[in-house]
Amino acid sequence: MAALLRALHFVLALLISLRNLALAQDINQFFYNGFKGANLSLDGIASIHPNGLLELTNASKQQIGQAFFPFPFHFNTLSNNSRSLSFSTNFVFAMVPESPMRGGHGIAFTISPSTEFNGATATQYLGLFNSTTIGLSSNHLLAIELDAVRSPEFGDINDNHVGIDVNNLTSIQSAPASYFSEHGGNEILQLISGDPMQVWIDYDEMDKLLNVTLAPVSITKPRKPLLSTSIDLSLVLLDSMYVGFSSSTGSVSSHHYILGWSFNKSGKAQSLGISKLPSLPPGRNSKVREDWEQQYGPQRFLYKDLYKATKGFKDKELLGTGGFWKEITRTGKATTSGDVFAFGTFMLEVACGRRPVESERSPEEVVLVDWVLECWKRGAILGTVDPRLNGNYEVKEVELVLKLGLLCNHRTPEARPSMRQVVQFLDGDSTLPGIPVNGAGIGLVPVSNEASRDHVLTIPVSSDDVSSYCLSDCESILSGR
Ligand SMILES: *[C@@H]1O[C@H](CO)[C@@H](O)[C@H](O)[C@H]1NC(C)=O
Ligand SMILES: *[C@@H]1O[C@H](CO)[C@@H](O)[C@H](O)[C@H]1NC(C)=O
Ligand SMILES: *[C@@H]1O[C@H](CO)[C@@H](O)[C@H](O)[C@H]1NC(C)=O
Ligand SMILES: *[C@@H]1O[C@H](CO)[C@@H](O)[C@H](O)[C@H]1NC(C)=O
Ligand SMILES: *[C@@H]1O[C@H](CO)[C@@H](O)[C@H](O)[C@H]1NC(C)=O
Ligand SMILES: *[C@@H]1O[C@H](CO)[C@@H](O)[C@H](O)[C@H]1NC(C)=O
Ligand SMILES: *[C@@H]1O[C@H](CO)[C@@H](O)[C@H](O)[C@H]1NC(C)=O
């Protein structure tokens, strides 16, 4: 059992470590769905949480937190390369203030010649300037501020705005934090609501237009930008420039987080996988997740991660099956109960040493879940255990894994144990509730019928086909989107 548990924990850990790898990194672009393992240049009180959440500032007052991509980009080359000033970026942030009604102070997406801001101060200066350096054209600095405090000396319009700043914190254009919905309405957002929001910043050097768009994470990029400013960045930026975030707190503090960030100088910045972003710490306004998610990260069994882990399912040994994901796609529902379902299926894999569906088997054994359930009802559940184990297992423990696997595959998602409970059962901290041998009594009805079986069996099985089938389906289903 210890080995089996280790294997299960290992797979969890593997999935998590793969989850947030930056997908593309070359000199012109990068992409972080969470910052686990990211080599950012951090300054002040900025830190990266174990789950990949980038925390620029915490509840400490009058502090600065900064995170920059460690290498500079070419922005203003003297050559005839016509795309050097254009850029596209999007990121997800959240502001969780200490006192519910007051922010402190804000976050600025920053393009700057250096990652050192000598003498810069916190509070209204956002860690970018001090009272001497502000306004100097030698700053060569562009910032998009998400400002939650009204600073009259900079002409701030309110305490909840987005502004475009050039060398100065008096914005050249600003607007109340809001977005234009599909229906044309201007929807106000509260920067300090604690809810994650997404920002898109796009500059096209041909049009010389800088666009800034804001929206809640739950919606796609609004068509109409919140800010659209005509500006010639060749007059502001130098050739070698760093991109990143600067943030500050004042006499009132706020946790300022970045959850994911995509940046591109060769085209439109890739969209972030919202479901893959790290979760915020539990607390006011942030949706409390289950303990196991805190422990293991906001786990979603992402097809893509597994696909990579298994080198496109070519290494069938690693998971024992490529059919695993196809089985899951039948349920059509996921999120937490889907994770549990996936894990349940996985446990049955592990214990029985076979795929969820094996058409070459005798009819009653084709669908693994049905077969295990039938054997359980007959009191012969151990007959399903992988014969290759040669009886080298603790009967009680394997029984637990099998029964738990079945429970996780309960037809009614609500009846499935939570992942936290699963971990408790596996760790022996909880005992599995007494389950009547008659599975029907707890609604554990066989999941197969002819229709679903046909559906499963007609899904292509080559790894390439699996990928085209699953990339759209598995991922969206598994991530619950
Ligand atoms: C904020 O972070 C800094 C640096 O990690 C730490 O010293 C400080 O105690 C933290 N403040 C709070 C209120 O947690
Ligand atoms: C991380 O960034 C620093 C620059 O800040 C660089 O010197 C170092 O090589 C980078 N490490 C990796 C693994 O990319
Ligand atoms: C500059 O333009 C010329 C002519 O269009 C082209 O051949 C050359 O490759 C360009 N150089 C760069 C650095 O883009
Ligand atoms: C602002 O920073 C600059 C550069 O470090 C420094 O020379 C100057 O004295 C600072 N001004 C104030 C008011 O702190
Ligand atoms: C900052 O910009 C505003 C508006 O353009 C300008 O009035 C102000 O003088 C600038 N501040 C400094 C210190 O140059
Ligand atoms: C900026 O917004 C305007 C108005 O919606 C649009 O026409 C233009 O293409 C946008 N530019 C970029 C670089 O997104
Ligand atoms: C950058 O743009 C290119 C061209 O559109 C695209 O192929 C690439 O995936 C983008 N990369 C990122 C990280 O957004």
Coordinates of C-alpha atoms and ligand atoms in Angstrom, one line a residue:
M1 CA 0.0 0.0 0.0
A2 CA 2.8 2.4 0.8
A3 CA 4.1 1.9 -2.7
L4 CA 0.7 2.3 -4.2
L5 CA 0.1 5.5 -2.2
R6 CA 3.5 6.8 -3.2
A7 CA 2.6 6.1 -6.8
L8 CA -0.7 8.0 -6.5
H9 CA 1.0 10.9 -4.7
F10 CA 3.8 10.9 -7.3
V11 CA 1.3 11.2 -10.1
L12 CA -0.4 14.1 -8.3
A13 CA 3.0 15.8 -7.8
L14 CA 3.9 15.1 -11.4
L15 CA 0.8 16.7 -12.8
I16 CA 1.2 19.7 -10.6
S17 CA 4.8 20.3 -11.5
L18 CA 4.0 20.1 -15.2
R19 CA 1.0 22.2 -14.9
N20 CA 2.6 25.6 -14.8
L21 CA 5.6 25.3 -17.0
A22 CA 6.1 28.3 -19.1
L23 CA 5.1 27.0 -22.5
A24 CA 7.1 29.2 -24.8
Q25 CA 10.2 31.1 -23.9
D26 CA 12.3 32.8 -26.5
I27 CA 13.6 36.3 -26.9
N28 CA 10.4 37.7 -28.2
Q29 CA 7.7 36.1 -26.1
F30 CA 6.9 34.3 -22.9
F31 CA 3.9 32.7 -21.3
Y32 CA 3.2 31.9 -17.7
N33 CA 0.1 30.2 -16.5
G34 CA 1.2 30.7 -12.9
F35 CA 4.8 31.3 -12.0
K36 CA 5.9 28.0 -10.6
G37 CA 9.6 27.7 -11.3
A38 CA 9.6 31.1 -13.2
N39 CA 13.0 32.8 -13.2
L40 CA 11.6 36.4 -12.7
S41 CA 13.7 39.1 -11.3
L42 CA 12.0 39.9 -8.0
D43 CA 12.6 42.9 -5.8
G44 CA 11.2 44.4 -2.6
I45 CA 8.7 42.1 -0.9
A46 CA 7.6 40.3 -4.0
S47 CA 7.6 36.5 -3.8
I48 CA 6.3 33.5 -5.6
H49 CA 4.0 31.2 -3.6
P50 CA 4.6 27.4 -3.9
N51 CA 1.5 27.1 -6.0
G52 CA 2.9 29.6 -8.5
L53 CA 1.0 32.7 -7.4
L54 CA 3.1 35.8 -7.8
E55 CA 2.6 38.1 -4.8
L56 CA 3.9 41.6 -5.4
T57 CA 2.9 43.0 -2.1
N58 CA 1.4 41.6 1.1
A59 CA -0.3 43.2 4.1
S60 CA 2.9 45.2 5.1
K61 CA 2.4 48.9 4.8
Q62 CA 4.6 51.3 2.8
Q63 CA 6.3 48.6 0.8
I64 CA 7.3 48.0 -2.8
G65 CA 7.2 44.7 -4.6
Q66 CA 8.4 44.2 -8.2
A67 CA 8.7 41.4 -10.6
F68 CA 10.3 41.7 -14.0
F69 CA 11.1 39.3 -16.8
P70 CA 14.9 38.8 -16.3
F71 CA 16.0 39.6 -19.8
P72 CA 15.4 42.8 -21.8
F73 CA 13.6 43.0 -25.1
H74 CA 14.5 45.1 -28.2
F75 CA 11.9 47.8 -28.4
N76 CA 13.3 50.7 -30.4
T77 CA 15.9 49.3 -32.8
L78 CA 17.4 51.7 -35.3
S79 CA 17.3 49.1 -38.0
N80 CA 14.4 48.9 -40.5
N81 CA 12.7 46.2 -38.6
S82 CA 9.2 47.5 -38.6
R83 CA 7.9 45.5 -35.6
S84 CA 10.2 46.4 -32.8
L85 CA 7.9 48.8 -31.0
S86 CA 4.7 46.7 -31.3
F87 CA 3.9 44.5 -28.4
S88 CA 1.0 42.6 -27.0
T89 CA 0.5 41.4 -23.4
N90 CA -2.2 40.2 -21.1
F91 CA -2.1 39.2 -17.5
V92 CA -4.5 38.3 -14.6
F93 CA -4.2 40.2 -11.3
A94 CA -6.1 40.4 -8.1
M95 CA -6.1 43.0 -5.3
V96 CA -7.1 41.8 -1.9
P97 CA -7.0 44.8 0.5
E98 CA -6.5 44.5 4.2
S99 CA -9.5 46.7 4.9
P100 CA -12.4 45.9 2.7
M101 CA -13.2 49.4 1.5
R102 CA -9.7 50.9 1.0
G103 CA -7.1 50.0 -1.5
G104 CA -3.4 50.5 -1.1
H105 CA -2.0 51.5 -3.6
G106 CA -1.8 49.8 -6.9
I107 CA -0.1 47.8 -9.6
A108 CA 1.7 49.1 -12.7
F109 CA 2.6 47.1 -15.7
T110 CA 5.9 48.7 -16.6
I111 CA 8.3 49.0 -19.5
S112 CA 11.5 50.4 -18.3
P113 CA 15.2 50.6 -19.3
S114 CA 16.2 48.9 -16.0
T115 CA 14.8 46.7 -13.3
E116 CA 16.4 49.0 -10.7
F117 CA 14.3 52.0 -9.6
N118 CA 16.9 53.8 -7.5
G119 CA 15.4 56.0 -4.8
A120 CA 11.8 55.1 -5.8
T121 CA 9.3 55.2 -3.1
A122 CA 6.1 53.3 -2.2
T123 CA 2.6 54.7 -1.7
Q124 CA 1.4 56.9 -4.6
Y125 CA 4.8 56.5 -6.5
L126 CA 4.1 52.8 -7.0
G127 CA 7.8 52.0 -6.6
L128 CA 8.6 53.7 -9.9
F129 CA 9.7 57.2 -9.0
N130 CA 10.3 59.6 -6.1
S131 CA 9.5 63.3 -5.9
T132 CA 12.8 64.2 -7.7
T133 CA 12.7 61.7 -10.5
I134 CA 9.0 61.9 -11.4
G135 CA 8.3 63.6 -14.8
L136 CA 11.8 63.3 -16.1
S137 CA 12.0 62.3 -19.8
S138 CA 15.2 60.5 -18.9
N139 CA 13.0 57.9 -17.2
H140 CA 12.0 56.4 -20.6
L141 CA 9.2 54.7 -18.8
L142 CA 5.8 53.5 -19.8
A143 CA 3.4 52.3 -17.2
I144 CA -0.2 51.1 -17.2
E145 CA -1.5 51.7 -13.7
L146 CA -4.2 49.9 -11.9
D147 CA -4.7 52.5 -9.2
A148 CA -6.9 52.0 -6.1
V149 CA -6.2 55.3 -4.3
R150 CA -7.0 58.8 -5.5
S151 CA -3.8 60.9 -5.5
P152 CA -4.9 64.5 -6.1
E153 CA -1.3 65.6 -6.9
F154 CA -1.4 63.3 -10.0
G155 CA -4.9 64.4 -11.0
D156 CA -6.3 61.0 -10.3
I157 CA -9.9 60.8 -11.4
N158 CA -11.0 58.5 -8.6
D159 CA -9.8 55.6 -6.4
N160 CA -10.6 52.9 -8.9
H161 CA -9.0 53.7 -12.2
V162 CA -6.8 52.5 -15.0
G163 CA -4.3 55.0 -16.5
I164 CA -1.6 55.2 -19.1
D165 CA 1.6 56.9 -17.7
V166 CA 4.6 58.2 -19.5
N167 CA 7.6 59.1 -17.2
N168 CA 5.1 60.6 -14.8
L169 CA 2.2 59.5 -12.7
T170 CA -0.1 62.1 -14.1
S171 CA -1.8 59.8 -16.6
I172 CA -2.0 60.9 -20.2
Q173 CA -5.3 59.0 -20.3
S174 CA -7.3 57.3 -17.6
A175 CA -10.8 55.8 -17.1
P176 CA -12.7 54.3 -14.2
A177 CA -12.0 50.6 -14.0
S178 CA -14.7 49.1 -16.3
Y179 CA -15.2 47.3 -19.5
F180 CA -17.6 47.5 -22.5
S181 CA -19.9 44.5 -22.5
E182 CA -21.2 42.9 -25.7
H183 CA -24.4 44.8 -25.2
G184 CA -22.5 48.1 -25.4
G185 CA -22.8 48.9 -21.7
N186 CA -20.0 50.2 -19.6
E187 CA -19.7 47.8 -16.7
I188 CA -17.9 49.1 -13.6
L189 CA -15.4 46.8 -11.9
Q190 CA -14.0 47.2 -8.4
L191 CA -10.2 46.8 -8.6
I192 CA -10.1 45.9 -4.8
S193 CA -12.9 43.4 -5.0
G194 CA -10.4 40.6 -4.5
D195 CA -11.7 39.0 -7.7
P196 CA -9.2 38.1 -10.4
M197 CA -9.4 40.4 -13.5
Q198 CA -7.6 40.3 -16.8
V199 CA -5.8 43.2 -18.6
W200 CA -4.8 43.3 -22.2
I201 CA -2.3 45.9 -23.4
D202 CA -1.6 46.1 -27.2
Y203 CA 0.5 48.6 -29.1
D204 CA 0.7 48.7 -32.8
E205 CA 3.5 50.8 -34.1
M206 CA 1.9 51.4 -37.5
D207 CA -1.3 52.9 -36.0
K208 CA 0.7 54.3 -33.0
L209 CA -2.2 53.2 -30.9
L210 CA -1.9 51.9 -27.4
N211 CA -5.0 50.0 -26.2
V212 CA -5.8 48.9 -22.7
T213 CA -8.6 46.5 -22.0
L214 CA -9.9 45.3 -18.6
A215 CA -12.4 42.5 -17.8
P216 CA -13.4 40.0 -15.2
V217 CA -11.5 36.7 -15.8
S218 CA -14.8 35.0 -16.6
I219 CA -15.3 36.8 -19.8
T220 CA -13.3 36.9 -23.1
K221 CA -11.5 40.0 -24.2
P222 CA -14.1 42.8 -24.8
R223 CA -14.1 44.1 -28.4
K224 CA -13.8 47.7 -27.4
P225 CA -10.7 48.7 -25.3
L226 CA -11.2 50.8 -22.2
L227 CA -8.4 53.1 -23.2
S228 CA -7.1 53.7 -26.6
T229 CA -4.4 56.4 -26.8
S230 CA -2.5 57.7 -29.8
I231 CA 1.2 57.7 -28.8
D232 CA 4.5 57.4 -30.5
L233 CA 6.5 55.1 -28.3
S234 CA 9.7 55.7 -30.4
L235 CA 9.9 59.0 -28.5
V236 CA 9.7 57.3 -25.1
L237 CA 11.3 53.9 -25.1
L238 CA 14.9 53.0 -25.6
D239 CA 16.0 49.9 -27.5
S240 CA 16.7 47.6 -24.6
M241 CA 13.7 47.5 -22.2
Y242 CA 12.5 45.3 -19.4
V243 CA 8.9 44.4 -18.9
G244 CA 7.3 43.6 -15.5
F245 CA 5.2 44.9 -12.6
S246 CA 5.8 47.4 -9.9
S247 CA 3.4 47.6 -7.0
S248 CA 3.2 49.5 -3.7
T249 CA 1.3 49.7 -0.5
G250 CA 0.9 52.9 1.6
S251 CA -0.6 53.6 5.0
V252 CA -3.3 51.2 3.8
S253 CA -2.1 47.9 2.4
S254 CA -3.3 45.3 0.0
H255 CA -2.2 42.0 -1.3
H256 CA -1.4 42.5 -5.0
Y257 CA -1.2 39.3 -7.0
I258 CA -0.4 38.3 -10.6
L259 CA -1.8 34.9 -11.5
G260 CA -0.6 34.6 -15.1
W261 CA 1.1 36.6 -17.8
S262 CA 1.6 36.3 -21.5
F263 CA 3.8 38.7 -23.5
N264 CA 4.6 38.8 -27.2
K265 CA 6.6 41.0 -29.5
S266 CA 6.0 38.9 -32.6
G267 CA 2.2 38.8 -32.5
K268 CA -0.8 38.7 -30.3
A269 CA -0.1 37.5 -26.8
Q270 CA -1.5 34.0 -26.3
S271 CA -4.6 33.7 -24.1
L272 CA -4.0 32.5 -20.6
G273 CA -5.5 29.2 -19.6
I274 CA -7.8 30.7 -16.9
S275 CA -8.6 27.3 -15.4
K276 CA -4.9 26.6 -15.0
L277 CA -4.0 29.7 -13.0
P278 CA -2.9 29.3 -9.4
S279 CA -5.6 29.9 -6.8
L280 CA -5.6 32.8 -4.4
P281 CA -5.1 32.1 -0.7
P282 CA -8.5 31.6 1.0
G283 CA -9.9 34.6 2.7
R284 CA -12.3 37.4 2.2
N285 CA -13.7 37.4 -1.4
S286 CA -11.6 34.6 -2.7
K287 CA -13.5 31.5 -3.2
V288 CA -12.3 29.0 -0.6
R289 CA -11.1 25.8 -2.2
E290 CA -10.9 22.4 -0.7
D291 CA -8.0 21.7 1.5
W292 CA -6.5 19.2 -0.8
E293 CA -6.3 21.9 -3.5
Q294 CA -4.4 24.1 -1.1
Q295 CA -2.1 21.2 -0.5
Y296 CA -1.6 20.0 -4.0
G297 CA -2.4 23.2 -6.0
P298 CA -5.5 24.0 -7.9
Q299 CA -5.4 20.6 -9.4
R300 CA -7.0 20.0 -12.7
F301 CA -6.1 16.9 -14.5
L302 CA -5.2 18.5 -17.7
Y303 CA -5.0 16.4 -20.7
K304 CA -2.2 18.5 -22.2
D305 CA 0.0 18.0 -19.1
L306 CA -0.5 14.2 -19.1
Y307 CA 0.0 14.2 -22.9
K308 CA 3.4 15.8 -22.4
A309 CA 4.2 13.6 -19.4
T310 CA 3.6 10.5 -21.4
K311 CA 5.2 11.9 -24.6
G312 CA 1.9 11.8 -26.4
F313 CA 0.8 8.6 -24.8
K314 CA 3.5 6.8 -26.7
D315 CA 4.9 5.6 -23.4
K316 CA 1.8 3.6 -22.5
E317 CA 3.5 2.1 -19.5
L318 CA 3.6 5.3 -17.5
L319 CA -0.1 5.5 -17.1
G320 CA -1.0 2.0 -18.2
T321 CA -3.5 3.3 -20.6
G322 CA -4.2 5.8 -23.2
G323 CA -7.9 5.2 -22.9
F324 CA -8.1 6.8 -19.5
W325 CA -9.1 10.1 -20.9
K326 CA -11.6 8.8 -23.3
E327 CA -13.4 7.2 -20.4
I328 CA -13.6 10.5 -18.6
T329 CA -15.0 12.4 -21.5
R330 CA -18.2 10.3 -21.2
T331 CA -19.2 12.0 -18.0
G332 CA -19.6 15.4 -19.6
K333 CA -19.3 17.1 -16.2
A334 CA -16.2 17.8 -14.3
T335 CA -14.6 20.4 -12.0
T336 CA -14.1 18.9 -8.5
S337 CA -16.3 15.9 -9.0
G338 CA -14.7 15.3 -12.3
D339 CA -11.3 15.4 -10.8
V340 CA -12.4 12.8 -8.3
F341 CA -13.9 10.8 -11.1
A342 CA -10.6 10.9 -13.0
F343 CA -8.7 9.9 -9.8
G344 CA -11.1 7.1 -9.2
T345 CA -10.6 5.8 -12.6
F346 CA -6.9 6.1 -12.1
M347 CA -7.0 4.2 -8.9
L348 CA -8.8 1.3 -10.6
E349 CA -6.1 1.4 -13.2
V350 CA -3.4 1.2 -10.8
A351 CA -5.0 -1.6 -8.9
C352 CA -6.4 -3.7 -11.7
G353 CA -3.5 -3.1 -14.1
R354 CA -5.7 -2.6 -17.1
R355 CA -7.4 0.0 -19.2
P356 CA -10.9 1.4 -18.3
V357 CA -12.2 -0.2 -21.5
E358 CA -10.8 -3.2 -23.2
S359 CA -12.9 -4.4 -26.1
E360 CA -11.0 -7.7 -26.5
R361 CA -12.2 -8.9 -23.1
S362 CA -15.2 -11.0 -22.4
P363 CA -18.4 -8.9 -22.5
E364 CA -18.8 -8.5 -18.7
E365 CA -15.2 -7.4 -18.4
V366 CA -15.1 -4.8 -21.1
V367 CA -15.9 -1.8 -19.0
L368 CA -13.6 -1.9 -15.9
V369 CA -15.9 0.0 -13.6
D370 CA -18.8 -2.3 -14.3
W371 CA -16.7 -5.4 -13.9
V372 CA -15.2 -4.3 -10.6
L373 CA -18.7 -3.4 -9.3
E374 CA -20.1 -6.7 -10.4
C375 CA -17.2 -8.6 -8.7
W376 CA -17.7 -6.5 -5.6
K377 CA -21.4 -7.4 -5.5
R378 CA -20.4 -11.1 -5.8
G379 CA -18.0 -10.7 -3.0
A380 CA -15.1 -11.3 -5.4
I381 CA -13.6 -7.9 -5.7
L382 CA -10.1 -9.2 -5.3
G383 CA -10.6 -11.1 -8.5
T384 CA -10.1 -7.9 -10.4
V385 CA -6.7 -7.1 -8.9
D386 CA -3.8 -7.1 -11.4
P387 CA -2.5 -10.7 -11.5
R388 CA 1.0 -9.3 -12.1
L389 CA 1.0 -8.3 -8.4
N390 CA 1.3 -12.0 -7.6
G391 CA -0.7 -11.5 -4.5
N392 CA 2.0 -9.1 -3.1
Y393 CA -0.4 -6.8 -1.5
E394 CA -2.4 -6.2 1.7
V395 CA -5.9 -7.3 1.0
K396 CA -7.5 -4.6 3.1
E397 CA -5.6 -1.9 1.4
V398 CA -6.2 -3.0 -2.2
E399 CA -9.9 -3.4 -1.3
L400 CA -9.9 0.1 0.0
V401 CA -8.4 1.4 -3.3
L402 CA -10.9 -0.5 -5.4
K403 CA -13.9 0.5 -3.4
L404 CA -12.8 4.1 -3.2
G405 CA -12.2 4.0 -7.0
L406 CA -15.7 2.8 -7.5
L407 CA -17.1 5.5 -5.2
C408 CA -15.3 8.2 -7.0
N409 CA -16.9 6.9 -10.2
H410 CA -20.3 7.1 -8.7
R411 CA -22.8 8.0 -11.3
T412 CA -24.1 11.0 -9.3
P413 CA -21.3 13.5 -9.0
E414 CA -22.7 14.7 -5.7
A415 CA -22.4 11.3 -4.2
R416 CA -18.7 11.1 -5.0
P417 CA -16.4 11.8 -2.0
S418 CA -14.5 15.1 -2.1
M419 CA -10.9 14.9 -3.1
R420 CA -10.0 15.8 0.5
Q421 CA -12.0 12.8 1.7
V422 CA -10.2 10.6 -0.8
V423 CA -6.9 11.7 0.5
Q424 CA -8.1 11.1 4.1
F425 CA -9.3 7.6 3.2
L426 CA -6.1 6.7 1.4
D427 CA -4.0 8.0 4.3
G428 CA -6.1 6.0 6.7
D429 CA -7.3 9.1 8.6
S430 CA -10.9 8.2 7.8
T431 CA -12.6 5.0 7.3
L432 CA -14.7 4.4 4.3
P433 CA -18.4 4.6 5.2
G434 CA -20.1 1.2 5.4
I435 CA -21.2 0.4 1.9
P436 CA -23.9 -2.1 1.3
V437 CA -22.7 -4.8 -0.9
N438 CA -25.7 -4.2 -3.0
G439 CA -24.4 -1.4 -5.0
A440 CA -27.8 -0.3 -6.2
G441 CA -28.6 0.6 -2.6
I442 CA -26.3 3.6 -2.8
G443 CA -27.0 4.4 -6.4
L444 CA -23.9 2.7 -7.6
V445 CA -25.5 1.6 -10.8
P446 CA -23.4 0.3 -13.7
V447 CA -22.3 3.3 -15.8
S448 CA -22.3 1.4 -19.0
N449 CA -25.1 0.8 -21.4
E450 CA -24.9 -0.1 -25.1
A451 CA -25.0 3.5 -26.2
S452 CA -22.2 4.8 -24.0
R453 CA -20.1 1.7 -24.7
D454 CA -20.4 2.3 -28.4
H455 CA -19.5 5.9 -27.9
V456 CA -16.4 4.9 -26.0
L457 CA -15.3 2.2 -28.3
T458 CA -15.6 4.3 -31.5
I459 CA -13.2 6.9 -30.2
P460 CA -10.0 6.7 -32.2
V461 CA -7.1 5.2 -30.3
S462 CA -3.9 6.3 -32.0
S463 CA -2.1 8.9 -30.0
D464 CA -2.6 11.5 -32.7
D465 CA -6.3 10.9 -32.9
V466 CA -6.5 11.0 -29.2
S467 CA -4.9 14.4 -29.1
S468 CA -7.2 15.9 -31.6
Y469 CA -10.2 14.4 -29.9
C470 CA -9.1 15.3 -26.5
L471 CA -7.6 18.7 -26.9
S472 CA -10.9 20.2 -27.4
D473 CA -13.0 17.9 -25.3
C474 CA -10.9 16.5 -22.4
E475 CA -9.3 19.8 -21.5
S476 CA -12.5 21.8 -21.5
I477 CA -14.4 19.1 -19.7
L478 CA -11.6 18.4 -17.2
S479 CA -11.1 22.0 -16.5
G480 CA -14.8 22.5 -16.2
R481 CA -15.1 25.2 -18.7
Ligands
LIG1 C1 5.5 40.7 3.8 O1 6.6 40.1 3.2 C2 7.8 40.4 3.8 C3 8.9 39.8 2.9 O2 8.7 38.5 2.6 C4 7.8 39.9 5.2 O3 9.1 40.3 5.8 C5 6.7 40.5 5.9 O4 6.6 40.0 7.2 C6 5.4 40.2 5.2 N1 4.3 41.0 5.9 C7 3.2 40.4 6.3 C8 2.2 41.3 7.0 O5 3.0 39.2 6.2
LIG2 C1 17.6 33.6 -14.5 O1 17.7 35.0 -14.7 C2 19.0 35.5 -14.5 C3 19.0 37.0 -14.8 O2 18.2 37.6 -13.8 C4 20.0 34.8 -15.5 O3 21.3 35.3 -15.2 C5 19.9 33.3 -15.3 O4 20.7 32.7 -16.3 C6 18.5 32.9 -15.4 N1 18.4 31.4 -15.2 C7 17.8 30.6 -16.0 C8 17.8 29.2 -15.6 O5 17.2 31.0 -17.0
LIG3 C1 15.8 46.2 -44.0 O1 15.1 46.2 -45.2 C2 15.7 45.6 -46.3 C3 14.9 45.9 -47.5 O2 13.6 45.7 -47.3 C4 15.8 44.1 -46.0 O3 16.5 43.4 -47.0 C5 16.6 43.9 -44.7 O4 16.6 42.6 -44.4 C6 16.0 44.7 -43.6 N1 16.8 44.6 -42.4 C7 16.3 44.3 -41.2 C8 17.2 44.2 -40.1 O5 15.1 44.0 -41.0
LIG4 C1 15.2 60.2 -5.7 O1 16.0 59.2 -6.2 C2 17.2 59.7 -6.8 C3 18.0 58.6 -7.4 O2 18.3 57.6 -6.5 C4 18.0 60.4 -5.7 O3 19.2 61.0 -6.2 C5 17.2 61.5 -5.1 O4 17.8 62.1 -4.0 C6 15.9 60.9 -4.6 N1 15.0 62.0 -4.1 C7 14.4 62.0 -3.0 C8 13.5 63.2 -2.7 O5 14.4 61.1 -2.2
LIG5 C1 3.5 65.2 -15.2 O1 2.6 65.4 -16.3 C2 1.7 66.5 -16.1 C3 0.8 66.4 -17.3 O2 1.4 66.3 -18.5 C4 2.5 67.8 -16.1 O3 1.6 68.8 -15.8 C5 3.5 67.7 -14.9 O4 4.3 68.9 -14.9 C6 4.3 66.5 -15.0 N1 5.1 66.4 -13.8 C7 6.4 66.6 -13.8 C8 7.1 66.5 -12.5 O5 7.1 66.9 -14.8
LIG6 C1 -6.9 49.4 -30.6 O1 -8.3 49.7 -30.5 C2 -8.8 50.3 -31.7 C3 -10.3 50.6 -31.5 O2 -11.0 49.5 -31.0 C4 -8.7 49.3 -32.9 O3 -9.2 49.8 -34.1 C5 -7.2 48.9 -33.0 O4 -7.0 47.9 -34.0 C6 -6.7 48.4 -31.7 N1 -5.2 48.2 -31.8 C7 -4.6 47.2 -31.2 C8 -3.1 47.2 -31.4 O5 -5.2 46.4 -30.6
LIG7 C1 3.4 35.3 -30.3 O1 2.9 35.5 -31.6 C2 3.1 34.5 -32.5 C3 2.6 35.0 -33.9 O2 1.2 35.2 -33.7 C4 2.5 33.2 -32.0 O3 2.8 32.2 -32.9 C5 3.0 32.9 -30.6 O4 2.3 31.7 -30.1 C6 2.8 34.0 -29.7 N1 3.4 33.7 -28.4 C7 2.9 34.1 -27.2 C8 3.7 33.6 -26.0 O5 1.9 34.7 -27.1

